[in-house]
Coordinates of C-alpha atoms in Angstrom, one line a residue:
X590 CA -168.3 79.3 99.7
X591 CA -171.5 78.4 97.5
X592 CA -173.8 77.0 99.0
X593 CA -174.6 73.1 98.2
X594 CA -170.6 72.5 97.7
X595 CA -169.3 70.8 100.8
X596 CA -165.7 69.7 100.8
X597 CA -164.5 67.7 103.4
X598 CA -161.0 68.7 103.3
X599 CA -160.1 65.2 105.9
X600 CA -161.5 62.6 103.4
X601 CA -159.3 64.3 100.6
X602 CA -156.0 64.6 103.3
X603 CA -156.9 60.9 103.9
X604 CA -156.8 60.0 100.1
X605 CA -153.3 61.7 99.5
X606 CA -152.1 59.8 102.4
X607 CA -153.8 56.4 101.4
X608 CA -152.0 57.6 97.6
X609 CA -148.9 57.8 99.2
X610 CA -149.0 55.0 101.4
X611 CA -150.0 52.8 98.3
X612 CA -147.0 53.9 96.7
X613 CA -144.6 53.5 98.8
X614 CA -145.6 49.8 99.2
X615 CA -146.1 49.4 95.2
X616 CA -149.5 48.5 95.0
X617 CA -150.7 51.6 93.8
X618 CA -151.4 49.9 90.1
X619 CA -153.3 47.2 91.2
X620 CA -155.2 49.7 93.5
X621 CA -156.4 52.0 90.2
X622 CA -157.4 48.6 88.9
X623 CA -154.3 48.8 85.9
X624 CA -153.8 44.8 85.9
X625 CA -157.0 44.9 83.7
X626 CA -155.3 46.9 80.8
X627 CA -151.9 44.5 81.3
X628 CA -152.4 42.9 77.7
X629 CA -153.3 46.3 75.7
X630 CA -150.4 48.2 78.2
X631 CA -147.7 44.7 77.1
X632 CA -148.8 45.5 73.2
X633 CA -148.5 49.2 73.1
X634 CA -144.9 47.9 74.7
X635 CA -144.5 46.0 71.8
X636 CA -145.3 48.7 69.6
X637 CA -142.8 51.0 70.8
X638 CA -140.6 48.4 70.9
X639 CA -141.0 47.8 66.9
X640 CA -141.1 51.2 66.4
X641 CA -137.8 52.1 67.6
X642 CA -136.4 49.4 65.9
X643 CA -137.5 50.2 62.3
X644 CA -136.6 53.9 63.1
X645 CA -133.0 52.4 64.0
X646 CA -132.8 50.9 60.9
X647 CA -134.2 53.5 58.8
X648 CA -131.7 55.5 60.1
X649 CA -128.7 53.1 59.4
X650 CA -129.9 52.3 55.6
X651 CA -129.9 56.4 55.5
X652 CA -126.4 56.8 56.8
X653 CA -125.0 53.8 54.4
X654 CA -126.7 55.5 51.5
X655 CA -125.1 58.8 52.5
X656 CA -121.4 56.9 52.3
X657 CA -122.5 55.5 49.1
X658 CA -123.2 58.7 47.9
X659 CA -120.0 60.4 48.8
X660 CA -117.9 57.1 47.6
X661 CA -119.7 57.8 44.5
X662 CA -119.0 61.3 44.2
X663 CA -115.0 60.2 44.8
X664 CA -115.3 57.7 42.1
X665 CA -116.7 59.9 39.5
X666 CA -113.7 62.3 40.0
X667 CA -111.8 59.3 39.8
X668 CA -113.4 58.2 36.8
X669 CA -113.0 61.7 34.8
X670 CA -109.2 61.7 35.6
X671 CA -109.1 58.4 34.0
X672 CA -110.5 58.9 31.1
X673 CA -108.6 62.3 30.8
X674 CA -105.3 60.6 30.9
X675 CA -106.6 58.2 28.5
X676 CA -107.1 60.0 25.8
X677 CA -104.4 62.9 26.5
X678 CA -102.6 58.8 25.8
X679 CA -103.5 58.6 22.6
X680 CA -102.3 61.6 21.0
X681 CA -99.6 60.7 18.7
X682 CA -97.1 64.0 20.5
X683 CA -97.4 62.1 23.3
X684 CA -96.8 58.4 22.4
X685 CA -93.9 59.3 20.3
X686 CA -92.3 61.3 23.8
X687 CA -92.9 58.1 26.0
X688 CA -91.3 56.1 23.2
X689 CA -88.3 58.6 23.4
X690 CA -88.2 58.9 26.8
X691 CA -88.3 55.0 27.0
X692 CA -85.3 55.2 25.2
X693 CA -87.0 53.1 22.0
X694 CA -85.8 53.8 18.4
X695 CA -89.7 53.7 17.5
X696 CA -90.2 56.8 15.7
X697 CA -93.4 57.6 14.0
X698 CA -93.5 57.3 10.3
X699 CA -92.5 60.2 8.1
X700 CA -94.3 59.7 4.7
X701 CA -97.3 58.0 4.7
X702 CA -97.6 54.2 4.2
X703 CA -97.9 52.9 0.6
X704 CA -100.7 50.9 -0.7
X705 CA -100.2 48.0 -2.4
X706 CA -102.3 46.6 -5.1

């Protein structure tokens, strides 16, 4: 050993026994003296509290946008099938084969329509 260092070895066996007796009866906080940091220890509680909460709902906004997205997606597919049956509707080969297959005696005219003056 150095000299000038002396280590009592029985004060420090009597503080980890004093540290465990605290515990066990659960006044080892107000032995370190911790009831004096109780507000700033109840905000940073608070804190944590608020923090998780807005992480929670940051989360849930993401996953509702994520649906939104994939609804969308759908609905565009949706959107192009519509729009191609649409206009494969207005082609005149295909009106006049509903009309037949409807059974009507609509035909679609064979000269063009004369202009009257």
């Amino acid at each position: 050993m150095r000299p000038g260092i002396n280590i009592s070895w029985k004060k420090i066996g009597s503080a980890i026994k004093e540290f465990f007796i605290s515990l066990g009866r659960g006044d080892l906080l107000t032995r370190l003296r911790v009831d004096r940091a109780l507000p700033y220890i109840l905000y940073l509680f608070l804190l944590g509290c608020i923090s998780i909460w807005l992480s929670y709902h940051a989360e849930q906004t993401m996953l509702r946008v994520q649906k939104n997205n994939d609804r969308i997606k759908t609905l565009k597919i949706e959107h192009a099938q519509k729009t191609y049956e649409l206009v494969s509707l207005e082609r005149i080969a295909t009106v006049e084969k509903m009309l037949e297959d409807a059974g009507s005696k609509v035909k679609s005219p064979e000269k063009p329509a004369d202009v009257l003056k």
